[in-house]
């Protein structure tokens, strides 16, 4: 019960949750889109980044290392505080990190945006693979996105090192 009292709700100030910039100035955030579409329905994804992986990388070890980084991101203390709570799930080829808000009417937590990753083969890459990072929902408007994306390059480098022979 105490934990739920500290979680952001839809009534939380938009300025606390969303950061939209245009020409270096903050603008007012629009309404929060909640539900399955915001959490990553097909067709509304935005590519946030890619990283080419060496062909010698053990993909299973790389995926495990990236999943571990994502699950411990909020508990390490290095990147705190996050405005929104997160849920991280393992998905085929990577992980899904969902940013959550509580619904005041039901008390349930719903994803308002997500980051999903996948390791894919590069065509003509002679066994090389790419780590694809895609955002869904209003991911670019969340103040937590730059923190996550800013720490991801070091996590990718560490995962490649751990997964290399």
Short mmCIF file of N, CA and C in Angstrom, two decimals:
data_model
loop_
_atom_site.label_atom_id
_atom_site.label_comp_id
_atom_site.label_asym_id
_atom_site.label_seq_id
_atom_site.Cartn_x
_atom_site.Cartn_y
_atom_site.Cartn_z
N UNK A 1 0.82 -1.19 0.00
CA UNK A 1 0.00 0.00 0.00
C UNK A 1 0.86 1.25 0.00
N UNK A 2 1.94 1.26 0.81
CA UNK A 2 2.81 2.43 0.84
C UNK A 2 3.48 2.65 -0.50
N UNK A 3 3.85 1.57 -1.18
CA UNK A 3 4.51 1.68 -2.48
C UNK A 3 3.59 2.33 -3.51
N UNK A 4 2.32 1.95 -3.50
CA UNK A 4 1.37 2.52 -4.46
C UNK A 4 1.16 4.00 -4.22
N UNK A 5 1.27 4.44 -2.99
CA UNK A 5 1.05 5.84 -2.69
C UNK A 5 2.13 6.73 -3.31
N UNK A 6 3.32 6.17 -3.56
CA UNK A 6 4.40 6.97 -4.12
C UNK A 6 4.49 6.86 -5.64
N UNK A 7 3.69 5.99 -6.25
CA UNK A 7 3.74 5.81 -7.69
C UNK A 7 2.96 6.92 -8.39
N UNK A 8 3.46 7.40 -9.54
CA UNK A 8 2.73 8.44 -10.26
C UNK A 8 1.39 7.91 -10.76
N UNK A 9 0.42 8.80 -10.79
CA UNK A 9 -0.89 8.44 -11.33
C UNK A 9 -1.18 9.36 -12.50
N UNK A 10 -2.30 9.11 -13.16
CA UNK A 10 -2.68 9.98 -14.28
C UNK A 10 -2.84 11.41 -13.82
N UNK A 11 -3.11 11.60 -12.55
CA UNK A 11 -3.31 12.96 -12.03
C UNK A 11 -1.98 13.67 -11.79
N UNK A 12 -0.87 12.96 -11.90
CA UNK A 12 0.44 13.58 -11.70
C UNK A 12 0.64 14.68 -12.73
N UNK A 13 1.40 15.67 -12.36
CA UNK A 13 1.65 16.79 -13.25
C UNK A 13 2.33 16.33 -14.52
N UNK A 14 1.82 16.81 -15.65
CA UNK A 14 2.40 16.46 -16.94
C UNK A 14 3.84 16.92 -17.02
N UNK A 15 4.17 18.03 -16.37
CA UNK A 15 5.55 18.52 -16.41
C UNK A 15 6.49 17.58 -15.69
N UNK A 16 6.01 16.81 -14.71
CA UNK A 16 6.83 15.85 -14.00
C UNK A 16 7.12 14.62 -14.84
N UNK A 17 6.24 14.30 -15.78
CA UNK A 17 6.34 13.06 -16.52
C UNK A 17 6.82 13.26 -17.94
N UNK A 18 6.31 14.28 -18.60
CA UNK A 18 6.64 14.47 -20.00
C UNK A 18 7.55 15.68 -20.19
N UNK A 19 8.47 15.54 -21.10
CA UNK A 19 9.35 16.64 -21.45
C UNK A 19 9.38 16.71 -22.97
N UNK A 20 8.71 17.68 -23.53
CA UNK A 20 8.69 17.83 -24.97
C UNK A 20 9.39 19.14 -25.29
N UNK A 21 10.37 19.08 -26.15
CA UNK A 21 11.09 20.30 -26.48
C UNK A 21 10.90 20.64 -27.94
N UNK A 22 10.82 21.91 -28.21
CA UNK A 22 10.74 22.41 -29.56
C UNK A 22 11.61 23.65 -29.59
N UNK A 23 12.68 23.63 -30.36
CA UNK A 23 13.63 24.74 -30.44
C UNK A 23 14.21 25.04 -29.06
N UNK A 24 14.45 24.00 -28.27
CA UNK A 24 15.09 24.17 -26.97
C UNK A 24 14.16 24.64 -25.86
N UNK A 25 12.88 24.85 -26.15
CA UNK A 25 11.93 25.30 -25.14
C UNK A 25 10.96 24.18 -24.81
N UNK A 26 10.56 24.12 -23.56
CA UNK A 26 9.56 23.14 -23.16
C UNK A 26 8.19 23.58 -23.64
N UNK A 27 7.40 22.61 -24.04
CA UNK A 27 6.03 22.90 -24.43
C UNK A 27 5.10 22.09 -23.54
N UNK A 28 3.85 22.45 -23.50
CA UNK A 28 2.90 21.71 -22.68
C UNK A 28 2.66 20.34 -23.27
N UNK A 29 2.61 19.36 -22.41
CA UNK A 29 2.36 17.99 -22.86
C UNK A 29 0.88 17.81 -23.16
N UNK A 30 0.59 16.99 -24.14
CA UNK A 30 -0.80 16.64 -24.45
C UNK A 30 -1.23 15.51 -23.54
N UNK A 31 -2.47 15.07 -23.65
CA UNK A 31 -3.01 14.01 -22.80
C UNK A 31 -2.22 12.73 -22.89
N UNK A 32 -2.26 11.95 -21.85
CA UNK A 32 -1.54 10.69 -21.78
C UNK A 32 -2.36 9.61 -22.48
N UNK A 33 -1.74 8.89 -23.41
CA UNK A 33 -2.41 7.79 -24.09
C UNK A 33 -2.07 6.52 -23.33
N UNK A 34 -3.06 5.84 -22.85
CA UNK A 34 -2.87 4.67 -22.03
C UNK A 34 -3.47 3.46 -22.72
N UNK A 35 -2.85 2.31 -22.56
CA UNK A 35 -3.42 1.07 -23.06
C UNK A 35 -2.46 0.32 -23.95
N UNK A 36 -2.97 -0.71 -24.60
CA UNK A 36 -2.13 -1.60 -25.41
C UNK A 36 -1.46 -0.86 -26.56
N UNK A 37 -2.14 0.07 -27.19
CA UNK A 37 -1.53 0.80 -28.31
C UNK A 37 -0.32 1.59 -27.84
N UNK A 38 -0.42 2.24 -26.69
CA UNK A 38 0.70 3.01 -26.17
C UNK A 38 1.86 2.10 -25.80
N UNK A 39 1.56 0.87 -25.44
CA UNK A 39 2.60 -0.05 -25.01
C UNK A 39 3.28 -0.77 -26.16
N UNK A 40 2.90 -0.49 -27.39
CA UNK A 40 3.65 -1.08 -28.48
C UNK A 40 2.86 -1.83 -29.51
N UNK A 41 1.75 -1.32 -29.92
CA UNK A 41 1.02 -1.95 -31.00
C UNK A 41 1.81 -1.80 -32.30
N UNK A 42 1.63 -2.71 -33.19
CA UNK A 42 2.37 -2.70 -34.45
C UNK A 42 2.10 -1.40 -35.20
N UNK A 43 3.16 -0.86 -35.77
CA UNK A 43 3.01 0.29 -36.63
C UNK A 43 3.30 1.63 -36.00
N UNK A 44 3.40 1.73 -34.67
CA UNK A 44 3.66 3.03 -34.10
C UNK A 44 5.03 3.12 -33.43
N UNK A 45 5.94 2.26 -33.80
CA UNK A 45 7.27 2.26 -33.21
C UNK A 45 8.19 3.29 -33.83
N UNK A 46 9.15 3.76 -33.02
CA UNK A 46 10.15 4.71 -33.48
C UNK A 46 11.51 4.12 -33.14
N UNK A 47 12.37 4.00 -34.15
CA UNK A 47 13.69 3.44 -33.91
C UNK A 47 14.51 4.42 -33.09
N UNK A 48 14.98 3.97 -31.94
CA UNK A 48 15.76 4.80 -31.03
C UNK A 48 17.26 4.62 -31.22
N UNK A 49 17.66 3.47 -31.76
CA UNK A 49 19.08 3.23 -31.96
C UNK A 49 19.35 1.84 -32.46
N UNK A 50 20.57 1.66 -32.96
CA UNK A 50 21.05 0.35 -33.39
C UNK A 50 22.52 0.23 -33.01
N UNK A 51 22.96 -0.98 -32.86
CA UNK A 51 24.38 -1.25 -32.61
C UNK A 51 24.74 -2.51 -33.37
N UNK A 52 25.78 -2.44 -34.18
CA UNK A 52 26.25 -3.61 -34.90
C UNK A 52 27.07 -4.46 -33.94
N UNK A 53 26.72 -5.74 -33.88
CA UNK A 53 27.41 -6.67 -33.00
C UNK A 53 28.40 -7.49 -33.81
N UNK A 54 29.58 -7.74 -33.26
CA UNK A 54 30.56 -8.59 -33.96
C UNK A 54 29.99 -9.99 -34.16
N UNK A 55 30.38 -10.65 -35.22
CA UNK A 55 29.87 -11.99 -35.51
C UNK A 55 30.32 -13.01 -34.47
N UNK A 56 31.37 -12.70 -33.72
CA UNK A 56 31.87 -13.64 -32.71
C UNK A 56 31.11 -13.59 -31.39
N UNK A 57 30.18 -12.66 -31.24
CA UNK A 57 29.44 -12.50 -29.99
C UNK A 57 28.48 -13.67 -29.77
N UNK A 58 28.48 -14.20 -28.57
CA UNK A 58 27.50 -15.22 -28.17
C UNK A 58 26.19 -14.47 -27.89
N UNK A 59 25.22 -14.62 -28.77
CA UNK A 59 23.98 -13.84 -28.70
C UNK A 59 23.23 -14.10 -27.39
N UNK A 60 23.20 -15.34 -26.92
CA UNK A 60 22.48 -15.64 -25.68
C UNK A 60 23.10 -14.92 -24.49
N UNK A 61 24.42 -14.88 -24.42
CA UNK A 61 25.10 -14.17 -23.33
C UNK A 61 24.84 -12.67 -23.45
N UNK A 62 24.90 -12.14 -24.67
CA UNK A 62 24.63 -10.72 -24.89
C UNK A 62 23.22 -10.35 -24.44
N UNK A 63 22.23 -11.14 -24.87
CA UNK A 63 20.84 -10.87 -24.49
C UNK A 63 20.65 -10.95 -22.98
N UNK A 64 21.29 -11.94 -22.33
CA UNK A 64 21.19 -12.05 -20.87
C UNK A 64 21.80 -10.83 -20.18
N UNK A 65 22.94 -10.37 -20.67
CA UNK A 65 23.60 -9.21 -20.07
C UNK A 65 22.75 -7.95 -20.23
N UNK A 66 22.14 -7.77 -21.39
CA UNK A 66 21.30 -6.59 -21.61
C UNK A 66 20.02 -6.65 -20.76
N UNK A 67 19.45 -7.84 -20.63
CA UNK A 67 18.27 -8.00 -19.78
C UNK A 67 18.62 -7.70 -18.33
N UNK A 68 19.77 -8.20 -17.88
CA UNK A 68 20.20 -7.94 -16.51
C UNK A 68 20.41 -6.44 -16.28
N UNK A 69 21.03 -5.76 -17.25
CA UNK A 69 21.21 -4.31 -17.14
C UNK A 69 19.86 -3.61 -17.00
N UNK A 70 18.90 -3.99 -17.86
CA UNK A 70 17.59 -3.34 -17.84
C UNK A 70 16.85 -3.58 -16.53
N UNK A 71 16.94 -4.78 -15.98
CA UNK A 71 16.21 -5.09 -14.75
C UNK A 71 16.84 -4.43 -13.53
N UNK A 72 18.13 -4.15 -13.58
CA UNK A 72 18.80 -3.54 -12.43
C UNK A 72 18.99 -2.03 -12.59
N UNK A 73 18.53 -1.48 -13.70
CA UNK A 73 18.74 -0.06 -13.98
C UNK A 73 18.20 0.84 -12.88
N UNK A 74 17.03 0.54 -12.38
CA UNK A 74 16.43 1.41 -11.36
C UNK A 74 16.86 1.06 -9.96
N UNK A 75 17.50 -0.08 -9.76
CA UNK A 75 17.89 -0.47 -8.40
C UNK A 75 19.36 -0.25 -8.11
N UNK A 76 20.13 0.14 -9.12
CA UNK A 76 21.56 0.33 -8.90
C UNK A 76 21.88 1.62 -8.18
N UNK A 77 20.97 2.59 -8.22
CA UNK A 77 21.22 3.87 -7.60
C UNK A 77 21.94 4.84 -8.51
N UNK A 78 22.57 4.33 -9.57
CA UNK A 78 23.34 5.17 -10.48
C UNK A 78 22.44 6.11 -11.27
N UNK A 79 21.27 5.65 -11.68
CA UNK A 79 20.40 6.43 -12.54
C UNK A 79 19.15 6.95 -11.86
N UNK A 80 19.04 6.76 -10.57
CA UNK A 80 17.84 7.21 -9.87
C UNK A 80 17.85 8.72 -9.71
N UNK A 81 16.77 9.36 -9.55
CA UNK A 81 15.44 8.79 -9.51
C UNK A 81 14.77 8.82 -10.87
N UNK A 82 13.98 7.84 -11.14
CA UNK A 82 13.12 7.83 -12.32
C UNK A 82 11.76 8.38 -11.91
N UNK A 83 11.11 9.05 -12.81
CA UNK A 83 9.79 9.61 -12.52
C UNK A 83 8.75 8.50 -12.53
N UNK A 84 8.84 7.60 -13.50
CA UNK A 84 7.85 6.53 -13.65
C UNK A 84 8.43 5.18 -13.26
N UNK A 85 7.64 4.33 -12.64
CA UNK A 85 8.10 2.96 -12.39
C UNK A 85 8.18 2.21 -13.71
N UNK A 86 9.01 1.18 -13.72
CA UNK A 86 9.22 0.41 -14.94
C UNK A 86 9.00 -1.07 -14.68
N UNK A 87 8.61 -1.75 -15.75
CA UNK A 87 8.50 -3.21 -15.72
C UNK A 87 9.34 -3.71 -16.89
N UNK A 88 10.22 -4.66 -16.61
CA UNK A 88 11.09 -5.21 -17.65
C UNK A 88 10.76 -6.69 -17.81
N UNK A 89 10.52 -7.09 -19.06
CA UNK A 89 10.22 -8.48 -19.38
C UNK A 89 11.16 -8.96 -20.46
N UNK A 90 11.49 -10.24 -20.39
CA UNK A 90 12.31 -10.85 -21.43
C UNK A 90 11.40 -11.18 -22.61
N UNK A 91 11.81 -10.79 -23.81
CA UNK A 91 11.08 -11.14 -25.03
C UNK A 91 12.06 -11.79 -25.99
N UNK A 92 11.56 -12.43 -27.02
CA UNK A 92 12.43 -13.10 -27.98
C UNK A 92 13.46 -12.16 -28.58
N UNK A 93 14.71 -12.42 -28.35
CA UNK A 93 15.79 -11.63 -28.91
C UNK A 93 16.15 -10.39 -28.12
N UNK A 94 15.56 -10.16 -26.96
CA UNK A 94 15.90 -8.97 -26.20
C UNK A 94 15.03 -8.80 -24.97
N UNK A 95 14.62 -7.55 -24.72
CA UNK A 95 13.77 -7.25 -23.58
C UNK A 95 12.79 -6.14 -23.93
N UNK A 96 11.78 -6.01 -23.08
CA UNK A 96 10.79 -4.94 -23.17
C UNK A 96 10.80 -4.20 -21.85
N UNK A 97 10.97 -2.87 -21.90
CA UNK A 97 10.93 -2.03 -20.71
C UNK A 97 9.72 -1.11 -20.84
N UNK A 98 8.74 -1.30 -19.97
CA UNK A 98 7.52 -0.51 -20.03
C UNK A 98 7.52 0.51 -18.90
N UNK A 99 7.09 1.72 -19.22
CA UNK A 99 6.95 2.78 -18.25
C UNK A 99 5.50 2.82 -17.82
N UNK A 100 5.26 2.79 -16.52
CA UNK A 100 3.92 2.56 -15.98
C UNK A 100 3.35 3.77 -15.27
N UNK A 101 2.02 3.86 -15.31
CA UNK A 101 1.27 4.82 -14.51
C UNK A 101 0.07 4.08 -13.93
N UNK A 102 -0.38 4.54 -12.77
CA UNK A 102 -1.56 3.90 -12.18
C UNK A 102 -2.82 4.61 -12.66
N UNK A 103 -3.85 3.83 -12.82
CA UNK A 103 -5.16 4.34 -13.20
C UNK A 103 -5.91 4.61 -11.89
N UNK A 104 -6.25 5.86 -11.63
CA UNK A 104 -6.91 6.21 -10.37
C UNK A 104 -8.23 5.50 -10.17
N UNK A 105 -8.94 5.20 -11.25
CA UNK A 105 -10.25 4.57 -11.10
C UNK A 105 -10.16 3.09 -10.75
N UNK A 106 -9.14 2.39 -11.27
CA UNK A 106 -9.04 0.95 -11.00
C UNK A 106 -7.88 0.60 -10.08
N UNK A 107 -6.89 1.47 -9.98
CA UNK A 107 -5.71 1.18 -9.17
C UNK A 107 -4.71 0.31 -9.89
N UNK A 108 -5.03 -0.13 -11.10
CA UNK A 108 -4.12 -0.98 -11.86
C UNK A 108 -3.06 -0.13 -12.56
N UNK A 109 -1.89 -0.73 -12.76
CA UNK A 109 -0.84 -0.05 -13.49
C UNK A 109 -0.91 -0.41 -14.96
N UNK A 110 -0.74 0.58 -15.83
CA UNK A 110 -0.80 0.38 -17.27
C UNK A 110 0.42 1.02 -17.91
N UNK A 111 0.90 0.40 -18.99
CA UNK A 111 2.03 0.94 -19.73
C UNK A 111 1.59 2.14 -20.56
N UNK A 112 2.35 3.22 -20.47
CA UNK A 112 2.06 4.39 -21.31
C UNK A 112 3.07 4.51 -22.44
N UNK A 113 4.20 3.82 -22.31
CA UNK A 113 5.24 3.82 -23.35
C UNK A 113 6.17 2.66 -23.07
N UNK A 114 6.92 2.23 -24.09
CA UNK A 114 7.86 1.13 -23.87
C UNK A 114 9.05 1.24 -24.80
N UNK A 115 10.11 0.59 -24.37
CA UNK A 115 11.32 0.41 -25.19
C UNK A 115 11.47 -1.08 -25.37
N UNK A 116 11.60 -1.51 -26.61
CA UNK A 116 11.79 -2.93 -26.92
C UNK A 116 13.06 -3.10 -27.72
N UNK A 117 13.76 -4.18 -27.42
CA UNK A 117 15.02 -4.45 -28.11
C UNK A 117 14.97 -5.82 -28.76
N UNK A 118 15.80 -6.00 -29.78
CA UNK A 118 15.89 -7.29 -30.46
C UNK A 118 17.25 -7.40 -31.13
N UNK A 119 17.77 -8.61 -31.18
CA UNK A 119 18.99 -8.90 -31.93
C UNK A 119 18.54 -9.53 -33.24
N UNK A 120 18.97 -8.93 -34.36
CA UNK A 120 18.58 -9.42 -35.67
C UNK A 120 19.80 -9.62 -36.55
N UNK A 121 19.70 -10.59 -37.46
CA UNK A 121 20.78 -10.82 -38.42
C UNK A 121 20.83 -9.69 -39.43
N UNK A 122 22.03 -9.31 -39.85
CA UNK A 122 22.21 -8.29 -40.87
C UNK A 122 22.34 -9.01 -42.21
N UNK A 123 21.50 -8.61 -43.17
CA UNK A 123 21.56 -9.23 -44.49
C UNK A 123 22.92 -8.94 -45.12
N UNK A 124 23.57 -9.99 -45.60
CA UNK A 124 24.87 -9.85 -46.23
C UNK A 124 25.97 -9.47 -45.25
N UNK A 125 25.70 -9.62 -43.97
CA UNK A 125 26.64 -9.21 -42.93
C UNK A 125 27.61 -10.30 -42.53
N UNK A 126 27.61 -11.41 -43.25
CA UNK A 126 28.55 -12.50 -42.97
C UNK A 126 28.50 -12.94 -41.50
N UNK A 127 27.29 -13.14 -41.00
CA UNK A 127 27.12 -13.61 -39.62
C UNK A 127 27.00 -12.50 -38.60
N UNK A 128 27.16 -11.25 -39.02
CA UNK A 128 27.04 -10.14 -38.08
C UNK A 128 25.57 -9.91 -37.74
N UNK A 129 25.36 -9.33 -36.58
CA UNK A 129 24.00 -9.05 -36.12
C UNK A 129 23.91 -7.60 -35.66
N UNK A 130 22.68 -7.13 -35.54
CA UNK A 130 22.43 -5.77 -35.06
C UNK A 130 21.51 -5.84 -33.85
N UNK A 131 21.76 -4.97 -32.89
CA UNK A 131 20.92 -4.81 -31.72
C UNK A 131 20.03 -3.60 -32.01
N UNK A 132 18.73 -3.84 -32.16
CA UNK A 132 17.77 -2.81 -32.56
C UNK A 132 16.99 -2.35 -31.33
N UNK A 133 16.90 -1.03 -31.13
CA UNK A 133 16.18 -0.45 -30.00
C UNK A 133 15.02 0.36 -30.56
N UNK A 134 13.79 0.02 -30.18
CA UNK A 134 12.60 0.67 -30.71
C UNK A 134 11.73 1.18 -29.56
N UNK A 135 11.22 2.39 -29.72
CA UNK A 135 10.33 2.98 -28.72
C UNK A 135 8.90 2.99 -29.21
N UNK A 136 7.96 2.85 -28.29
CA UNK A 136 6.53 2.83 -28.61
C UNK A 136 5.78 3.78 -27.70
N UNK A 137 4.64 4.23 -28.15
CA UNK A 137 3.84 5.17 -27.37
C UNK A 137 4.51 6.54 -27.41
N UNK A 138 4.40 7.27 -26.33
CA UNK A 138 4.97 8.63 -26.26
C UNK A 138 6.37 8.58 -25.65
N UNK A 139 7.15 7.62 -26.05
CA UNK A 139 8.47 7.40 -25.46
C UNK A 139 9.37 8.63 -25.56
N UNK A 140 9.28 9.37 -26.66
CA UNK A 140 10.16 10.52 -26.84
C UNK A 140 9.77 11.69 -25.94
N UNK A 141 8.59 11.66 -25.37
CA UNK A 141 8.13 12.74 -24.49
C UNK A 141 8.42 12.49 -23.02
N UNK A 142 8.83 11.28 -22.66
CA UNK A 142 9.07 10.95 -21.25
C UNK A 142 10.42 11.50 -20.79
N UNK A 143 10.44 12.05 -19.59
CA UNK A 143 11.71 12.57 -19.06
C UNK A 143 12.67 11.44 -18.70
N UNK A 144 12.18 10.21 -18.54
CA UNK A 144 13.04 9.07 -18.21
C UNK A 144 13.78 8.51 -19.42
N UNK A 145 13.31 8.78 -20.63
CA UNK A 145 13.92 8.22 -21.83
C UNK A 145 15.39 8.61 -21.99
N UNK A 146 15.76 9.88 -21.85
CA UNK A 146 17.18 10.22 -21.99
C UNK A 146 18.09 9.53 -20.97
N UNK A 147 17.58 9.28 -19.78
CA UNK A 147 18.38 8.59 -18.76
C UNK A 147 18.64 7.15 -19.20
N UNK A 148 17.60 6.48 -19.66
CA UNK A 148 17.75 5.09 -20.11
C UNK A 148 18.66 5.03 -21.33
N UNK A 149 18.36 5.85 -22.34
CA UNK A 149 19.13 5.80 -23.58
C UNK A 149 20.57 6.29 -23.38
N UNK A 150 20.77 7.19 -22.45
CA UNK A 150 22.12 7.68 -22.17
C UNK A 150 23.02 6.65 -21.52
N UNK A 151 22.44 5.73 -20.78
CA UNK A 151 23.24 4.70 -20.13
C UNK A 151 23.35 3.43 -20.97
N UNK A 152 22.58 3.34 -22.04
CA UNK A 152 22.57 2.12 -22.84
C UNK A 152 23.89 1.86 -23.60
N UNK A 153 24.58 2.87 -24.17
CA UNK A 153 25.83 2.56 -24.87
C UNK A 153 26.87 1.84 -24.00
N UNK A 154 27.02 2.26 -22.76
CA UNK A 154 27.95 1.57 -21.87
C UNK A 154 27.48 0.15 -21.58
N UNK A 155 26.18 -0.04 -21.45
CA UNK A 155 25.64 -1.38 -21.22
C UNK A 155 25.88 -2.28 -22.42
N UNK A 156 25.71 -1.73 -23.61
CA UNK A 156 25.94 -2.52 -24.83
C UNK A 156 27.42 -2.92 -24.92
N UNK A 157 28.32 -1.97 -24.66
CA UNK A 157 29.76 -2.29 -24.69
C UNK A 157 30.11 -3.38 -23.68
N UNK A 158 29.57 -3.26 -22.47
CA UNK A 158 29.84 -4.27 -21.44
C UNK A 158 29.27 -5.62 -21.83
N UNK A 159 28.07 -5.63 -22.43
CA UNK A 159 27.46 -6.90 -22.85
C UNK A 159 28.26 -7.54 -23.98
N UNK A 160 28.77 -6.73 -24.93
CA UNK A 160 29.60 -7.28 -26.01
C UNK A 160 30.87 -7.87 -25.43
N UNK A 161 31.47 -7.19 -24.47
CA UNK A 161 32.70 -7.70 -23.84
C UNK A 161 32.43 -9.02 -23.13
N UNK A 162 31.32 -9.09 -22.40
CA UNK A 162 30.98 -10.32 -21.68
C UNK A 162 30.65 -11.46 -22.63
N UNK A 163 30.12 -11.15 -23.81
CA UNK A 163 29.67 -12.18 -24.75
C UNK A 163 30.72 -12.53 -25.80
N UNK A 164 31.87 -11.89 -25.74
CA UNK A 164 32.94 -12.17 -26.71
C UNK A 164 33.87 -13.25 -26.18
N UNK A 165 34.39 -14.08 -27.09
CA UNK A 165 35.29 -15.16 -26.66
C UNK A 165 36.61 -14.63 -26.14
#
